[in-house]
Amino acid sequence: MWKEAGWGTIIFLAAMAGVDPQRYEAAVVDGAGRFRQIWHITLPAIRPTIIILLILRLGNMADTGFEQILLMMNPLVRSVAEVFDTYSYTHGILQGKISIGVTVGMFKGVVGLILIVAANKIVKRLGHEGIY
């Protein structure tokens, strides 16, 4: 989670830079505090960015960081540390059962695609713009 925080911060700061400063000035004149400015100006202005990033992150929900888990896994914790990626690696590459490794990878891809399509349809039904 932390390794993605920097990139997300850059994207959200760029989205917030596109908000017209006059809207904040008008809100201050009307008596809005910082929280009201965030709630009524900033969040509605960056809503499309939030929606797009949410849809795209849903596609990667099954990704857990293969390298980190593989490096920390040992025979004592293998039964609780096994994830799709390490299972695919151990059975597909190490044991030579390529079909099992490919099947697990395809399963992850199909689940990610289904999540993206479903989230996009839900967003469009709510009246927002999706990714396609």
Backbone as ProteinMPNN parsed JSONL, in Angstrom:
{"seq_chain_A": "MWKEAGWGTIIFLAAMAGVDPQRYEAAVVDGAGRFRQIWHITLPAIRPTIIILLILRLGNMADTGFEQILLMMNPLVRSVAEVFDTYSYTHGILQGKISIGVTVGMFKGVVGLILIVAANKIVKRLGHEGIY", "coords_chain_A": {"N_chain_A": [[0.824, -1.181, 0.0], [1.94, 1.258, 0.807], [3.905, 1.692, -1.111], [2.539, 2.513, -3.338], [1.464, 4.904, -2.614], [2.862, 7.298, -3.135], [2.673, 7.734, -5.944], [-0.107, 7.918, -6.213], [-0.554, 10.219, -4.72], [0.661, 12.171, -6.312], [-1.015, 12.113, -8.564], [-3.535, 12.853, -7.456], [-2.895, 15.395, -6.43], [-2.35, 16.732, -8.799], [-4.9, 16.683, -9.919], [-6.26, 18.262, -8.055], [-4.984, 20.657, -8.482], [-6.208, 21.614, -10.697], [-8.543, 22.783, -9.87], [-10.506, 25.67, -9.678], [-9.241, 28.515, -8.11], [-10.842, 30.674, -7.398], [-13.254, 29.631, -6.622], [-12.749, 28.666, -4.068], [-12.186, 31.078, -2.785], [-14.664, 32.356, -2.977], [-16.147, 30.632, -1.4], [-14.975, 31.056, 1.105], [-15.707, 33.703, 1.523], [-18.428, 33.333, 1.756], [-18.472, 32.109, 4.177], [-17.628, 29.516, 4.579], [-15.87, 26.906, 6.163], [-12.705, 25.091, 6.374], [-13.303, 22.311, 6.19], [-15.847, 22.322, 4.962], [-15.143, 23.471, 2.512], [-13.524, 21.466, 1.455], [-15.412, 19.391, 1.275], [-17.469, 20.409, -0.39], [-16.237, 21.618, -2.595], [-13.574, 20.646, -3.321], [-13.726, 17.741, -3.309], [-16.002, 17.187, -5.114], [-14.802, 18.253, -7.414], [-12.605, 16.622, -7.948], [-13.783, 14.194, -8.298], [-14.125, 12.697, -10.815], [-11.474, 11.795, -11.211], [-11.074, 10.246, -8.915], [-12.955, 8.221, -9.373], [-12.041, 7.01, -11.786], [-9.486, 6.066, -10.98], [-10.278, 4.314, -8.966], [-11.707, 2.347, -10.414], [-9.646, 1.352, -12.048], [-7.882, 0.359, -10.082], [-9.386, -1.725, -9.037], [-9.083, -3.74, -10.893], [-6.594, -4.717, -10.305], [-6.871, -6.026, -7.929], [-6.379, -8.669, -7.131], [-3.662, -8.842, -7.157], [-0.849, -9.174, -5.129], [1.763, -8.586, -4.552], [4.064, -10.304, -5.489], [6.913, -10.719, -5.371], [7.701, -9.82, -2.807], [6.27, -11.515, -1.078], [7.213, -14.019, -1.907], [9.924, -13.834, -1.22], [9.806, -13.68, 1.567], [8.623, -16.037, 2.27], [8.788, -19.255, 3.76], [9.292, -22.773, 4.552], [7.895, -23.076, 6.997], [5.83, -21.189, 7.052], [4.51, -21.522, 4.689], [1.957, -22.683, 4.288], [0.118, -20.734, 5.044], [0.918, -18.514, 3.675], [0.657, -18.752, 0.985], [-0.279, -17.45, -2.094], [-2.081, -16.517, -5.115], [-0.094, -15.858, -7.047], [2.349, -16.958, -6.042], [1.602, -19.616, -5.885], [1.141, -20.19, -8.578], [3.747, -19.834, -9.502], [5.251, -21.797, -8.042], [3.988, -24.225, -8.798], [3.765, -24.005, -11.589], [6.317, -23.168, -12.651], [8.473, -24.198, -11.007], [7.712, -26.896, -10.52], [7.112, -27.707, -13.045], [4.568, -27.851, -14.161], [3.127, -26.395, -16.356], [0.593, -25.819, -17.391], [-1.063, -25.541, -15.133], [0.026, -23.278, -13.916], [-0.441, -21.348, -15.905], [-3.213, -21.428, -15.974], [-3.936, -20.441, -13.434], [-2.933, -17.836, -13.654], [-4.523, -16.912, -15.797], [-7.023, -17.055, -14.581], [-6.784, -15.058, -12.609], [-6.582, -12.849, -14.322], [-9.076, -12.892, -15.653], [-10.866, -12.536, -13.519], [-10.065, -9.963, -12.721], [-10.759, -8.526, -15.061], [-13.556, -8.888, -15.076], [-14.224, -7.525, -12.706], [-13.463, -4.899, -13.42], [-15.164, -4.343, -15.621], [-17.699, -4.632, -14.389], [-17.568, -2.635, -12.379], [-17.304, -0.377, -13.987], [-19.771, -0.38, -15.333], [-21.501, 0.037, -13.161], [-20.684, 2.591, -12.347], [-21.386, 4.068, -14.626], [-24.173, 3.744, -14.555], [-24.736, 5.222, -12.311], [-24.502, 7.703, -13.303], [-22.073, 8.874, -13.942], [-18.925, 9.336, -15.671], [-17.238, 6.627, -17.088], [-14.429, 4.414, -17.715], [-14.561, 3.665, -20.303]], "CA_chain_A": [[0.0, 0.0, 0.0], [2.781, 2.437, 0.911], [4.692, 1.951, -2.317], [1.665, 3.159, -4.31], [0.972, 6.171, -2.075], [3.518, 8.428, -3.79], [2.098, 7.951, -7.263], [-1.47, 8.392, -6.007], [-0.476, 11.599, -4.251], [0.949, 13.015, -7.478], [-2.214, 12.186, -9.415], [-4.572, 13.649, -6.792], [-2.459, 16.791, -6.379], [-2.554, 17.295, -10.138], [-6.34, 16.907, -10.085], [-6.651, 19.402, -7.22], [-4.429, 21.882, -9.054], [-7.125, 22.079, -11.722], [-9.71, 23.431, -9.269], [-10.42, 27.127, -9.759], [-9.053, 29.132, -6.783], [-11.923, 31.61, -7.119], [-14.312, 28.899, -5.924], [-12.381, 28.661, -2.654], [-12.342, 32.442, -2.281], [-16.097, 32.596, -2.824], [-16.605, 29.846, -0.255], [-14.514, 31.734, 2.317], [-16.563, 34.886, 1.676], [-19.727, 32.837, 2.213], [-18.346, 31.619, 5.542], [-17.31, 28.086, 4.628], [-14.596, 26.542, 6.774], [-11.852, 24.2, 5.579], [-14.001, 21.055, 5.918], [-16.891, 22.577, 3.953], [-14.47, 23.675, 1.234], [-13.132, 20.141, 0.959], [-16.6, 18.584, 0.975], [-18.316, 20.973, -1.451], [-15.485, 22.098, -3.753], [-12.468, 19.782, -3.726], [-14.163, 16.376, -3.644], [-16.717, 17.131, -6.399], [-13.926, 18.589, -8.542], [-11.709, 15.497, -8.27], [-14.577, 12.962, -8.374], [-13.785, 11.853, -11.969], [-10.179, 11.16, -10.977], [-11.307, 9.207, -7.911], [-13.693, 7.126, -10.007], [-11.154, 6.319, -12.731], [-8.465, 5.329, -10.239], [-10.938, 3.199, -8.279], [-11.982, 1.3, -11.407], [-8.379, 0.738, -12.455], [-7.324, -0.402, -8.958], [-10.158, -2.958, -8.864], [-8.507, -4.744, -11.775], [-5.38, -5.252, -9.684], [-7.178, -6.435, -6.567], [-5.802, -9.98, -6.831], [-2.206, -8.729, -7.072], [-0.48, -9.0, -3.724], [3.192, -8.346, -4.403], [4.674, -11.629, -5.608], [8.311, -10.767, -4.951], [7.808, -9.666, -1.359], [5.764, -12.729, -0.43], [8.124, -15.121, -2.221], [11.153, -13.671, -0.454], [9.573, -13.894, 2.994], [8.017, -17.343, 2.494], [9.645, -20.385, 4.085], [8.447, -23.955, 4.776], [7.051, -22.956, 8.188], [4.658, -20.337, 6.811], [4.01, -21.74, 3.328], [0.527, -23.019, 4.271], [-0.689, -19.53, 5.212], [1.464, -17.432, 2.854], [0.458, -19.055, -0.434], [-1.221, -16.615, -2.837], [-2.182, -16.959, -6.51], [1.171, -15.709, -7.767], [3.335, -17.936, -5.583], [1.088, -20.933, -6.285], [1.42, -20.306, -10.007], [5.195, -19.979, -9.658], [5.744, -23.086, -7.543], [3.467, -25.341, -9.588], [4.007, -23.822, -13.013], [7.729, -23.056, -13.003], [9.344, -25.106, -10.265], [7.305, -28.292, -10.688], [6.979, -27.973, -14.469], [3.162, -27.975, -14.576], [2.885, -25.096, -16.991], [-0.838, -25.589, -17.58], [-1.627, -25.05, -13.871], [0.498, -21.905, -13.754], [-1.153, -20.494, -16.854], [-4.616, -21.382, -15.566], [-4.051, -19.521, -12.301], [-2.749, -16.493, -14.199], [-5.719, -16.566, -16.569], [-8.101, -16.837, -13.613], [-6.587, -13.716, -12.069], [-6.897, -11.884, -15.361], [-10.522, -12.882, -15.906], [-11.502, -11.9, -12.359], [-9.779, -8.533, -12.831], [-11.573, -7.979, -16.141], [-14.957, -8.856, -14.617], [-14.346, -6.432, -11.739], [-13.389, -3.615, -14.129], [-16.39, -4.156, -16.408], [-18.819, -4.428, -13.462], [-17.428, -1.315, -11.752], [-17.572, 0.632, -15.01], [-21.227, -0.339, -15.546], [-22.112, 0.658, -11.981], [-20.378, 4.022, -12.407], [-22.203, 4.668, -15.69], [-25.564, 3.789, -14.089], [-24.832, 6.3, -11.343], [-24.491, 8.956, -14.049], [-20.723, 9.412, -14.1], [-18.201, 8.843, -16.817], [-16.353, 5.523, -16.762], [-13.182, 4.39, -18.456], [-14.891, 3.48, -21.723]], "C_chain_A": [[0.881, 1.262, 0.0], [3.541, 2.727, -0.37], [3.861, 2.606, -3.414], [1.223, 4.552, -3.864], [1.603, 7.379, -2.773], [2.914, 8.763, -5.136], [0.668, 8.467, -7.154], [-1.506, 9.838, -5.555], [-0.22, 12.547, -5.414], [-0.293, 13.189, -8.338], [-3.286, 13.059, -8.767], [-4.166, 15.11, -6.65], [-2.614, 17.472, -7.736], [-4.031, 17.574, -10.389], [-6.794, 18.119, -9.268], [-6.089, 20.715, -7.744], [-5.34, 22.455, -10.14], [-8.375, 22.756, -11.183], [-9.492, 24.938, -9.264], [-10.292, 27.748, -8.366], [-10.165, 30.118, -6.415], [-13.088, 30.928, -6.41], [-14.029, 28.855, -4.429], [-12.56, 30.047, -2.035], [-13.808, 32.773, -2.061], [-16.654, 31.829, -1.626], [-16.182, 30.489, 1.056], [-15.38, 32.969, 2.582], [-17.938, 34.478, 2.194], [-19.664, 32.226, 3.604], [-18.035, 30.14, 5.657], [-15.938, 27.876, 5.265], [-13.838, 25.582, 5.867], [-12.582, 22.904, 5.223], [-15.087, 21.233, 4.866], [-16.289, 22.816, 2.572], [-14.058, 22.342, 0.629], [-14.357, 19.382, 0.471], [-17.361, 19.095, -0.251], [-17.558, 21.448, -2.688], [-14.463, 21.061, -4.223], [-12.944, 18.398, -4.153], [-15.011, 16.303, -4.917], [-15.822, 17.423, -7.603], [-13.024, 17.423, -8.925], [-12.453, 14.169, -8.338], [-14.258, 12.124, -9.612], [-12.45, 11.123, -11.802], [-10.316, 10.023, -9.968], [-11.965, 7.996, -8.544], [-12.792, 6.332, -10.943], [-10.113, 5.498, -11.997], [-9.063, 4.154, -9.479], [-11.202, 2.047, -9.235], [-10.688, 0.591, -11.796], [-7.746, -0.077, -11.331], [-8.104, -1.691, -8.71], [-9.614, -4.075, -9.743], [-7.268, -5.403, -11.2], [-5.632, -5.775, -8.277], [-6.541, -7.772, -6.193], [-4.276, -9.945, -6.772], [-1.796, -8.405, -5.642], [0.998, -8.712, -3.527], [3.959, -9.651, -4.36], [6.076, -11.686, -5.025], [8.454, -10.697, -3.441], [7.355, -10.93, -0.634], [6.71, -13.889, -0.682], [9.409, -15.026, -1.398], [10.965, -13.947, 1.035], [9.005, -15.282, 3.303], [9.092, -18.389, 2.806], [8.745, -21.583, 4.39], [7.529, -23.849, 6.0], [5.765, -22.171, 7.928], [4.031, -20.558, 5.437], [2.498, -21.982, 3.3], [-0.365, -21.78, 4.414], [-0.218, -18.378, 4.322], [1.235, -17.646, 1.365], [-0.622, -18.149, -1.022], [-1.218, -17.093, -4.287], [-0.831, -16.938, -7.218], [2.208, -16.736, -7.34], [2.899, -19.356, -5.921], [1.392, -21.19, -7.758], [2.914, -20.526, -10.252], [5.669, -21.359, -9.222], [5.254, -24.248, -8.387], [3.82, -25.215, -11.068], [5.475, -23.846, -13.402], [8.572, -24.125, -12.313], [8.997, -26.573, -10.477], [7.058, -28.658, -12.153], [5.561, -28.187, -14.959], [2.709, -26.635, -15.141], [1.395, -24.803, -17.108], [-1.493, -25.064, -16.298], [-1.219, -23.599, -13.65], [-0.231, -20.938, -14.661], [-2.617, -20.345, -16.451], [-4.819, -20.415, -14.405], [-3.883, -18.078, -12.777], [-3.946, -16.023, -15.001], [-6.897, -16.283, -15.643], [-7.996, -15.436, -13.008], [-6.967, -12.646, -13.086], [-8.385, -11.761, -15.626], [-11.262, -12.223, -14.744], [-11.269, -10.394, -12.392], [-10.617, -7.86, -13.908], [-13.036, -7.865, -15.735], [-15.169, -7.716, -13.629], [-14.321, -5.07, -12.417], [-14.671, -3.345, -14.895], [-17.578, -3.88, -15.493], [-18.749, -3.046, -12.818], [-17.724, -0.208, -12.753], [-19.065, 0.751, -15.276], [-21.936, 0.33, -14.376], [-21.894, 2.164, -12.004], [-21.222, 4.699, -13.473], [-23.672, 4.75, -15.28], [-25.778, 4.887, -13.06], [-24.731, 7.674, -12.002], [-23.137, 9.601, -14.228], [-20.089, 8.828, -15.347], [-17.235, 7.757, -16.381], [-15.08, 5.581, -17.581], [-13.395, 4.112, -19.936], [-16.351, 3.701, -21.951]], "O_chain_A": [[0.597, 2.219, -0.721], [3.796, 3.889, -0.687], [4.424, 3.197, -4.336], [0.663, 5.303, -4.663], [0.926, 8.387, -2.977], [2.669, 9.93, -5.443], [0.268, 9.35, -7.912], [-2.386, 10.598, -5.958], [-0.828, 13.615, -5.488], [-0.587, 14.295, -8.791], [-3.883, 13.906, -9.431], [-5.024, 15.988, -6.742], [-2.967, 18.648, -7.811], [-4.378, 18.584, -11.0], [-7.615, 18.911, -9.731], [-6.654, 21.777, -7.482], [-5.255, 23.639, -10.466], [-9.189, 23.253, -11.962], [-8.423, 25.42, -8.891], [-11.158, 27.525, -7.52], [-10.398, 30.366, -5.232], [-13.831, 31.578, -5.675], [-14.942, 28.987, -3.615], [-13.028, 30.175, -0.904], [-14.157, 33.405, -1.064], [-17.534, 32.325, -0.922], [-16.943, 30.473, 2.024], [-15.741, 33.246, 3.725], [-18.543, 35.201, 2.985], [-20.7, 31.858, 4.159], [-18.169, 29.567, 6.738], [-14.976, 28.575, 4.947], [-14.262, 25.294, 4.748], [-12.496, 22.442, 4.085], [-15.237, 20.394, 3.978], [-16.869, 22.405, 1.567], [-14.225, 22.118, -0.57], [-14.344, 18.801, -0.614], [-17.841, 18.301, -1.059], [-18.172, 21.662, -3.733], [-14.482, 20.646, -5.382], [-12.603, 17.934, -5.24], [-14.764, 15.425, -5.744], [-16.057, 16.898, -8.691], [-12.708, 17.248, -10.102], [-11.819, 13.118, -8.428], [-14.126, 10.908, -9.475], [-12.315, 9.968, -12.205], [-9.732, 8.955, -10.153], [-11.568, 6.862, -8.275], [-12.784, 5.102, -10.893], [-9.877, 4.344, -12.354], [-8.426, 3.108, -9.358], [-10.945, 0.891, -8.898], [-10.648, -0.637, -11.863], [-7.13, -1.109, -11.6], [-7.53, -2.662, -8.217], [-9.681, -5.244, -9.364], [-6.931, -6.528, -11.571], [-4.685, -5.949, -7.509], [-6.196, -7.975, -5.029], [-3.658, -10.932, -6.372], [-2.326, -7.482, -5.024], [1.436, -8.604, -2.382], [4.45, -10.055, -3.305], [6.396, -12.602, -4.267], [9.245, -11.437, -2.857], [7.997, -11.361, 0.324], [6.987, -14.667, 0.23], [9.92, -16.044, -0.931], [11.897, -14.41, 1.693], [8.914, -15.664, 4.47], [10.161, -18.402, 2.195], [7.529, -21.414, 4.479], [6.476, -24.486, 6.024], [4.728, -22.463, 8.524], [3.105, -19.837, 5.064], [1.825, -21.529, 2.374], [-1.501, -21.791, 3.942], [-0.905, -17.36, 4.23], [1.594, -16.784, 0.563], [-1.74, -18.09, -0.511], [-0.44, -17.976, -4.647], [-0.469, -17.892, -7.907], [2.878, -17.325, -8.188], [3.738, -20.209, -6.213], [1.844, -22.273, -8.132], [3.295, -21.317, -11.115], [6.409, -22.019, -9.951], [6.021, -25.168, -8.668], [4.139, -26.21, -11.72], [5.84, -24.483, -14.391], [9.299, -24.869, -12.971], [9.893, -27.408, -10.601], [6.817, -29.827, -12.456], [5.368, -28.664, -16.077], [2.009, -25.861, -14.489], [0.977, -23.657, -16.942], [-2.389, -24.224, -16.371], [-2.041, -22.781, -13.238], [-0.6, -19.84, -14.244], [-3.193, -19.263, -16.572], [-5.783, -19.65, -14.401], [-4.621, -17.195, -12.34], [-4.346, -14.863, -14.9], [-7.68, -15.368, -15.897], [-8.991, -14.717, -12.907], [-7.603, -11.651, -12.74], [-8.901, -10.657, -15.803], [-12.185, -11.438, -14.962], [-12.19, -9.625, -12.117], [-11.128, -6.758, -13.706], [-13.683, -6.857, -16.019], [-16.178, -7.014, -13.701], [-15.077, -4.176, -12.035], [-15.212, -2.242, -14.83], [-18.383, -2.993, -15.779], [-19.765, -2.359, -12.722], [-18.337, 0.798, -12.396], [-19.578, 1.86, -15.43], [-22.87, 1.106, -14.577], [-22.813, 2.93, -11.714], [-21.728, 5.798, -13.248], [-24.35, 5.72, -15.618], [-26.879, 5.425, -12.946], [-24.86, 8.695, -11.328], [-23.055, 10.763, -14.627], [-20.648, 7.94, -15.991], [-16.492, 7.936, -15.416], [-14.689, 6.637, -18.078], [-12.483, 4.311, -20.738], [-16.822, 3.591, -23.083]]}, "name": "protein", "num_of_chains": 1, "seq": "MWKEAGWGTIIFLAAMAGVDPQRYEAAVVDGAGRFRQIWHITLPAIRPTIIILLILRLGNMADTGFEQILLMMNPLVRSVAEVFDTYSYTHGILQGKISIGVTVGMFKGVVGLILIVAANKIVKRLGHEGIY"}
